[in-house]
Amino acid sequence: MAVKSNHVTIKGIKDGLVFLLDDECEFEELLGELRYKLEHTHQNILTGPIIHVDVKLGSRRISEDQKQSMLDILKQKGNLLIRSVEMPEGEDEPGKEPAYAVMSGMVRSGQVLHHHGDLLFLGDVNPGGSILCTGDIYILGALRGMAHAGVEGNEEAIIAASHFAPTQLRIAERISRPPDEWNIRETSMEFAFLRDGAMQIDKISNIVRIRRDFNVFKGV
């Protein structure tokens, strides 16, 4: 039975093959064409030495089961070695939150902002205002109130702010009231973290010592 051949495009590159898969057709239809092409076309390419394969799904996102079904078809050709499967990031997957939630505004005296996860807050936290997060807190603005990161016990959480002058800091169960001189010193962009159970303050440029997974710009 003939299969329409407009959903799967196979292109040769310098070090292997790229499979470009249509992101609009039904997934089962896509698998059917993929299977047909591997069995009936490109036999001169799909036999012989090991070939590295990159699969590109466009804007289509697939489940792990769907991915495995696709890989099972590709692996039927013993000389195809799957190097990568490219699809959009899964920020919309059920139960999976974005890396950082972004909020803006102002937390005034008497107000409390609660957030589950990591938070990037664009604005000021005034004296008497509070931000409470289960993850990290990053404030692009002035922190003059109270900030509590890792409220469910995450002692690796951090608190950072452009203008660092809090009335109180909390990370997990640890509480730190800043020294009096904080109110008169020249403040800068800093962050708070726990080291051996004690609250520490450092310049934001040193955050990579705590967050080693951050990418670092080293210039040219």
mmCIF file with all atom_site columns, C-alpha atoms in Angstrom, residues 77-215:
data_model
loop_
_atom_site.group_PDB
_atom_site.id
_atom_site.type_symbol
_atom_site.label_atom_id
_atom_site.label_alt_id
_atom_site.label_comp_id
_atom_site.label_asym_id
_atom_site.label_entity_id
_atom_site.label_seq_id
_atom_site.pdbx_PDB_ins_code
_atom_site.Cartn_x
_atom_site.Cartn_y
_atom_site.Cartn_z
_atom_site.occupancy
_atom_site.B_iso_or_equiv
_atom_site.pdbx_formal_charge
_atom_site.auth_seq_id
_atom_site.auth_comp_id
_atom_site.auth_asym_id
_atom_site.auth_atom_id
_atom_site.pdbx_PDB_model_num
ATOM 1   C CA . LYS A 1 77  ? 17.424 -0.477 11.201 1.00 0.00 ? 77  LYS A CA 1
ATOM 2   C CA . GLY A 1 78  ? 20.442 -1.737 13.082 1.00 0.00 ? 78  GLY A CA 1
ATOM 3   C CA . ASN A 1 79  ? 22.834 0.780  11.553 1.00 0.00 ? 79  ASN A CA 1
ATOM 4   C CA . LEU A 1 80  ? 20.891 3.831  12.823 1.00 0.00 ? 80  LEU A CA 1
ATOM 5   C CA . LEU A 1 81  ? 22.242 5.287  16.072 1.00 0.00 ? 81  LEU A CA 1
ATOM 6   C CA . ILE A 1 82  ? 19.839 7.889  17.525 1.00 0.00 ? 82  ILE A CA 1
ATOM 7   C CA . ARG A 1 83  ? 21.893 10.866 18.664 1.00 0.00 ? 83  ARG A CA 1
ATOM 8   C CA . SER A 1 84  ? 19.169 13.355 19.584 1.00 0.00 ? 84  SER A CA 1
ATOM 9   C CA . VAL A 1 85  ? 15.419 13.963 19.569 1.00 0.00 ? 85  VAL A CA 1
ATOM 10  C CA . GLU A 1 86  ? 14.593 17.649 19.362 1.00 0.00 ? 86  GLU A CA 1
ATOM 11  C CA . MET A 1 87  ? 11.212 18.999 20.472 1.00 0.00 ? 87  MET A CA 1
ATOM 12  C CA . PRO A 1 88  ? 9.945  22.040 22.398 1.00 0.00 ? 88  PRO A CA 1
ATOM 13  C CA . GLU A 1 89  ? 10.666 22.386 26.100 1.00 0.00 ? 89  GLU A CA 1
ATOM 14  C CA . GLY A 1 90  ? 8.050  20.788 28.324 1.00 0.00 ? 90  GLY A CA 1
ATOM 15  C CA . GLU A 1 91  ? 7.080  23.805 30.399 1.00 0.00 ? 91  GLU A CA 1
ATOM 16  C CA . ASP A 1 92  ? 3.406  23.103 29.799 1.00 0.00 ? 92  ASP A CA 1
ATOM 17  C CA . GLU A 1 93  ? 3.510  19.472 30.901 1.00 0.00 ? 93  GLU A CA 1
ATOM 18  C CA . PRO A 1 94  ? 0.951  18.715 33.634 1.00 0.00 ? 94  PRO A CA 1
ATOM 19  C CA . GLY A 1 95  ? 2.525  18.913 37.068 1.00 0.00 ? 95  GLY A CA 1
ATOM 20  C CA . LYS A 1 96  ? 5.711  20.551 35.803 1.00 0.00 ? 96  LYS A CA 1
ATOM 21  C CA . GLU A 1 97  ? 6.325  24.183 36.698 1.00 0.00 ? 97  GLU A CA 1
ATOM 22  C CA . PRO A 1 98  ? 8.477  26.689 34.819 1.00 0.00 ? 98  PRO A CA 1
ATOM 23  C CA . ALA A 1 99  ? 11.999 27.171 36.138 1.00 0.00 ? 99  ALA A CA 1
ATOM 24  C CA . TYR A 1 100 ? 11.044 30.608 37.478 1.00 0.00 ? 100 TYR A CA 1
ATOM 25  C CA . ALA A 1 101 ? 7.724  32.324 37.875 1.00 0.00 ? 101 ALA A CA 1
ATOM 26  C CA . VAL A 1 102 ? 7.916  36.037 37.019 1.00 0.00 ? 102 VAL A CA 1
ATOM 27  C CA . MET A 1 103 ? 5.761  38.528 38.887 1.00 0.00 ? 103 MET A CA 1
ATOM 28  C CA . SER A 1 104 ? 5.826  42.304 39.096 1.00 0.00 ? 104 SER A CA 1
ATOM 29  C CA . GLY A 1 105 ? 4.362  44.976 41.332 1.00 0.00 ? 105 GLY A CA 1
ATOM 30  C CA . MET A 1 106 ? 4.987  46.152 44.878 1.00 0.00 ? 106 MET A CA 1
ATOM 31  C CA . VAL A 1 107 ? 4.614  44.338 48.187 1.00 0.00 ? 107 VAL A CA 1
ATOM 32  C CA . ARG A 1 108 ? 3.375  46.965 50.624 1.00 0.00 ? 108 ARG A CA 1
ATOM 33  C CA . SER A 1 109 ? 3.345  46.982 54.419 1.00 0.00 ? 109 SER A CA 1
ATOM 34  C CA . GLY A 1 110 ? 1.013  44.288 55.706 1.00 0.00 ? 110 GLY A CA 1
ATOM 35  C CA . GLN A 1 111 ? 0.974  42.353 52.422 1.00 0.00 ? 111 GLN A CA 1
ATOM 36  C CA . VAL A 1 112 ? 2.325  38.811 52.029 1.00 0.00 ? 112 VAL A CA 1
ATOM 37  C CA . LEU A 1 113 ? 3.181  37.261 48.672 1.00 0.00 ? 113 LEU A CA 1
ATOM 38  C CA . HIS A 1 114 ? 3.169  33.454 48.708 1.00 0.00 ? 114 HIS A CA 1
ATOM 39  C CA . HIS A 1 115 ? 4.630  31.388 45.857 1.00 0.00 ? 115 HIS A CA 1
ATOM 40  C CA . HIS A 1 116 ? 5.317  27.685 45.339 1.00 0.00 ? 116 HIS A CA 1
ATOM 41  C CA . GLY A 1 117 ? 8.607  27.300 43.489 1.00 0.00 ? 117 GLY A CA 1
ATOM 42  C CA . ASP A 1 118 ? 11.285 29.812 42.457 1.00 0.00 ? 118 ASP A CA 1
ATOM 43  C CA . LEU A 1 119 ? 10.257 33.438 42.019 1.00 0.00 ? 119 LEU A CA 1
ATOM 44  C CA . LEU A 1 120 ? 11.637 36.366 40.036 1.00 0.00 ? 120 LEU A CA 1
ATOM 45  C CA . PHE A 1 121 ? 9.910  39.481 41.413 1.00 0.00 ? 121 PHE A CA 1
ATOM 46  C CA . LEU A 1 122 ? 10.154 42.754 39.495 1.00 0.00 ? 122 LEU A CA 1
ATOM 47  C CA . GLY A 1 123 ? 9.472  45.452 42.038 1.00 0.00 ? 123 GLY A CA 1
ATOM 48  C CA . ASP A 1 124 ? 10.015 46.508 45.636 1.00 0.00 ? 124 ASP A CA 1
ATOM 49  C CA . VAL A 1 125 ? 9.222  44.841 48.935 1.00 0.00 ? 125 VAL A CA 1
ATOM 50  C CA . ASN A 1 126 ? 8.522  47.632 51.401 1.00 0.00 ? 126 ASN A CA 1
ATOM 51  C CA . PRO A 1 127 ? 9.071  47.503 55.174 1.00 0.00 ? 127 PRO A CA 1
ATOM 52  C CA . GLY A 1 128 ? 6.281  45.413 56.688 1.00 0.00 ? 128 GLY A CA 1
ATOM 53  C CA . GLY A 1 129 ? 5.820  43.469 53.436 1.00 0.00 ? 129 GLY A CA 1
ATOM 54  C CA . SER A 1 130 ? 6.819  39.831 53.021 1.00 0.00 ? 130 SER A CA 1
ATOM 55  C CA . ILE A 1 131 ? 7.627  37.315 50.280 1.00 0.00 ? 131 ILE A CA 1
ATOM 56  C CA . LEU A 1 132 ? 7.441  33.603 51.096 1.00 0.00 ? 132 LEU A CA 1
ATOM 57  C CA . CYS A 1 133 ? 8.595  30.962 48.576 1.00 0.00 ? 133 CYS A CA 1
ATOM 58  C CA . THR A 1 134 ? 9.322  27.262 48.667 1.00 0.00 ? 134 THR A CA 1
ATOM 59  C CA . GLY A 1 135 ? 12.270 27.899 46.315 1.00 0.00 ? 135 GLY A CA 1
ATOM 60  C CA . ASP A 1 136 ? 14.636 30.770 45.519 1.00 0.00 ? 136 ASP A CA 1
ATOM 61  C CA . ILE A 1 137 ? 13.673 34.451 45.636 1.00 0.00 ? 137 ILE A CA 1
ATOM 62  C CA . TYR A 1 138 ? 15.191 36.924 43.151 1.00 0.00 ? 138 TYR A CA 1
ATOM 63  C CA . ILE A 1 139 ? 14.079 40.541 43.500 1.00 0.00 ? 139 ILE A CA 1
ATOM 64  C CA . LEU A 1 140 ? 14.844 43.080 40.778 1.00 0.00 ? 140 LEU A CA 1
ATOM 65  C CA . GLY A 1 141 ? 14.144 45.973 43.080 1.00 0.00 ? 141 GLY A CA 1
ATOM 66  C CA . ALA A 1 142 ? 14.537 46.892 46.733 1.00 0.00 ? 142 ALA A CA 1
ATOM 67  C CA . LEU A 1 143 ? 14.117 44.337 49.496 1.00 0.00 ? 143 LEU A CA 1
ATOM 68  C CA . ARG A 1 144 ? 13.272 46.398 52.571 1.00 0.00 ? 144 ARG A CA 1
ATOM 69  C CA . GLY A 1 145 ? 10.809 43.963 54.121 1.00 0.00 ? 145 GLY A CA 1
ATOM 70  C CA . MET A 1 146 ? 10.982 40.274 55.011 1.00 0.00 ? 146 MET A CA 1
ATOM 71  C CA . ALA A 1 147 ? 11.899 37.460 52.641 1.00 0.00 ? 147 ALA A CA 1
ATOM 72  C CA . HIS A 1 148 ? 11.554 33.757 53.450 1.00 0.00 ? 148 HIS A CA 1
ATOM 73  C CA . ALA A 1 149 ? 12.928 31.249 50.916 1.00 0.00 ? 149 ALA A CA 1
ATOM 74  C CA . GLY A 1 150 ? 12.737 27.461 51.176 1.00 0.00 ? 150 GLY A CA 1
ATOM 75  C CA . VAL A 1 151 ? 9.701  27.656 53.441 1.00 0.00 ? 151 VAL A CA 1
ATOM 76  C CA . GLU A 1 152 ? 9.121  23.886 53.239 1.00 0.00 ? 152 GLU A CA 1
ATOM 77  C CA . GLY A 1 153 ? 12.606 23.139 54.521 1.00 0.00 ? 153 GLY A CA 1
ATOM 78  C CA . ASN A 1 154 ? 14.855 23.661 51.485 1.00 0.00 ? 154 ASN A CA 1
ATOM 79  C CA . GLU A 1 155 ? 18.109 24.844 53.035 1.00 0.00 ? 155 GLU A CA 1
ATOM 80  C CA . GLU A 1 156 ? 19.701 25.253 49.579 1.00 0.00 ? 156 GLU A CA 1
ATOM 81  C CA . ALA A 1 157 ? 17.322 28.095 48.683 1.00 0.00 ? 157 ALA A CA 1
ATOM 82  C CA . ILE A 1 158 ? 18.719 31.606 48.291 1.00 0.00 ? 158 ILE A CA 1
ATOM 83  C CA . ILE A 1 159 ? 17.440 35.182 48.473 1.00 0.00 ? 159 ILE A CA 1
ATOM 84  C CA . ALA A 1 160 ? 18.817 37.854 46.130 1.00 0.00 ? 160 ALA A CA 1
ATOM 85  C CA . ALA A 1 161 ? 17.888 41.482 45.587 1.00 0.00 ? 161 ALA A CA 1
ATOM 86  C CA . SER A 1 162 ? 19.139 44.494 43.629 1.00 0.00 ? 162 SER A CA 1
ATOM 87  C CA . HIS A 1 163 ? 18.890 46.685 46.744 1.00 0.00 ? 163 HIS A CA 1
ATOM 88  C CA . PHE A 1 164 ? 19.535 44.458 49.726 1.00 0.00 ? 164 PHE A CA 1
ATOM 89  C CA . ALA A 1 165 ? 18.229 46.046 52.948 1.00 0.00 ? 165 ALA A CA 1
ATOM 90  C CA . PRO A 1 166 ? 15.799 43.528 54.507 1.00 0.00 ? 166 PRO A CA 1
ATOM 91  C CA . THR A 1 167 ? 14.245 43.788 57.943 1.00 0.00 ? 167 THR A CA 1
ATOM 92  C CA . GLN A 1 168 ? 14.482 40.019 58.259 1.00 0.00 ? 168 GLN A CA 1
ATOM 93  C CA . LEU A 1 169 ? 15.681 37.033 56.240 1.00 0.00 ? 169 LEU A CA 1
ATOM 94  C CA . ARG A 1 170 ? 14.629 33.423 56.551 1.00 0.00 ? 170 ARG A CA 1
ATOM 95  C CA . ILE A 1 171 ? 15.876 30.350 54.699 1.00 0.00 ? 171 ILE A CA 1
ATOM 96  C CA . ALA A 1 172 ? 14.125 27.111 55.655 1.00 0.00 ? 172 ALA A CA 1
ATOM 97  C CA . GLU A 1 173 ? 13.992 27.251 59.466 1.00 0.00 ? 173 GLU A CA 1
ATOM 98  C CA . ARG A 1 174 ? 16.916 29.648 59.864 1.00 0.00 ? 174 ARG A CA 1
ATOM 99  C CA . ILE A 1 175 ? 16.154 33.259 60.784 1.00 0.00 ? 175 ILE A CA 1
ATOM 100 C CA . SER A 1 176 ? 18.548 36.180 60.540 1.00 0.00 ? 176 SER A CA 1
ATOM 101 C CA . ARG A 1 177 ? 17.922 39.746 61.612 1.00 0.00 ? 177 ARG A CA 1
ATOM 102 C CA . PRO A 1 178 ? 20.422 41.950 59.744 1.00 0.00 ? 178 PRO A CA 1
ATOM 103 C CA . PRO A 1 179 ? 22.851 43.999 61.845 1.00 0.00 ? 179 PRO A CA 1
ATOM 104 C CA . ASP A 1 180 ? 21.982 47.623 62.527 1.00 0.00 ? 180 ASP A CA 1
ATOM 105 C CA . GLU A 1 181 ? 24.656 48.897 60.153 1.00 0.00 ? 181 GLU A CA 1
ATOM 106 C CA . TRP A 1 182 ? 22.707 47.444 57.224 1.00 0.00 ? 182 TRP A CA 1
ATOM 107 C CA . ASN A 1 183 ? 20.411 50.411 57.492 1.00 0.00 ? 183 ASN A CA 1
ATOM 108 C CA . ILE A 1 184 ? 23.198 52.950 57.028 1.00 0.00 ? 184 ILE A CA 1
ATOM 109 C CA . ARG A 1 185 ? 25.641 51.224 54.713 1.00 0.00 ? 185 ARG A CA 1
ATOM 110 C CA . GLU A 1 186 ? 25.671 51.550 50.959 1.00 0.00 ? 186 GLU A CA 1
ATOM 111 C CA . THR A 1 187 ? 23.735 48.540 49.729 1.00 0.00 ? 187 THR A CA 1
ATOM 112 C CA . SER A 1 188 ? 24.338 46.635 46.513 1.00 0.00 ? 188 SER A CA 1
ATOM 113 C CA . MET A 1 189 ? 22.990 43.623 44.659 1.00 0.00 ? 189 MET A CA 1
ATOM 114 C CA . GLU A 1 190 ? 23.620 40.741 47.046 1.00 0.00 ? 190 GLU A CA 1
ATOM 115 C CA . PHE A 1 191 ? 22.223 37.374 48.004 1.00 0.00 ? 191 PHE A CA 1
ATOM 116 C CA . ALA A 1 192 ? 21.731 35.379 51.178 1.00 0.00 ? 192 ALA A CA 1
ATOM 117 C CA . PHE A 1 193 ? 22.367 31.643 51.596 1.00 0.00 ? 193 PHE A CA 1
ATOM 118 C CA . LEU A 1 194 ? 23.044 29.096 54.304 1.00 0.00 ? 194 LEU A CA 1
ATOM 119 C CA . ARG A 1 195 ? 26.505 27.736 55.002 1.00 0.00 ? 195 ARG A CA 1
ATOM 120 C CA . ASP A 1 196 ? 26.856 25.183 57.800 1.00 0.00 ? 196 ASP A CA 1
ATOM 121 C CA . GLY A 1 197 ? 23.450 26.268 59.061 1.00 0.00 ? 197 GLY A CA 1
ATOM 122 C CA . ALA A 1 198 ? 24.381 29.951 59.350 1.00 0.00 ? 198 ALA A CA 1
ATOM 123 C CA . MET A 1 199 ? 23.088 32.812 57.218 1.00 0.00 ? 199 MET A CA 1
ATOM 124 C CA . GLN A 1 200 ? 25.695 34.305 54.878 1.00 0.00 ? 200 GLN A CA 1
ATOM 125 C CA . ILE A 1 201 ? 25.576 37.380 52.633 1.00 0.00 ? 201 ILE A CA 1
ATOM 126 C CA . ASP A 1 202 ? 27.668 37.786 49.485 1.00 0.00 ? 202 ASP A CA 1
ATOM 127 C CA . LYS A 1 203 ? 27.877 39.838 46.307 1.00 0.00 ? 203 LYS A CA 1
ATOM 128 C CA . ILE A 1 204 ? 25.678 38.606 43.469 1.00 0.00 ? 204 ILE A CA 1
ATOM 129 C CA . SER A 1 205 ? 28.764 38.035 41.301 1.00 0.00 ? 205 SER A CA 1
ATOM 130 C CA . ASN A 1 206 ? 29.693 35.169 43.626 1.00 0.00 ? 206 ASN A CA 1
ATOM 131 C CA . ILE A 1 207 ? 26.373 33.363 43.242 1.00 0.00 ? 207 ILE A CA 1
ATOM 132 C CA . VAL A 1 208 ? 27.993 30.749 40.976 1.00 0.00 ? 208 VAL A CA 1
ATOM 133 C CA . ARG A 1 209 ? 29.781 29.386 44.034 1.00 0.00 ? 209 ARG A CA 1
ATOM 134 C CA . ILE A 1 210 ? 26.354 28.285 45.265 1.00 0.00 ? 210 ILE A CA 1
ATOM 135 C CA . ARG A 1 211 ? 24.588 27.761 41.950 1.00 0.00 ? 211 ARG A CA 1
ATOM 136 C CA . ARG A 1 212 ? 27.224 25.821 40.028 1.00 0.00 ? 212 ARG A CA 1
ATOM 137 C CA . ASP A 1 213 ? 24.736 24.955 37.292 1.00 0.00 ? 213 ASP A CA 1
ATOM 138 C CA . PHE A 1 214 ? 24.511 28.629 36.247 1.00 0.00 ? 214 PHE A CA 1
ATOM 139 C CA . ASN A 1 215 ? 26.171 29.525 32.961 1.00 0.00 ? 215 ASN A CA 1
#
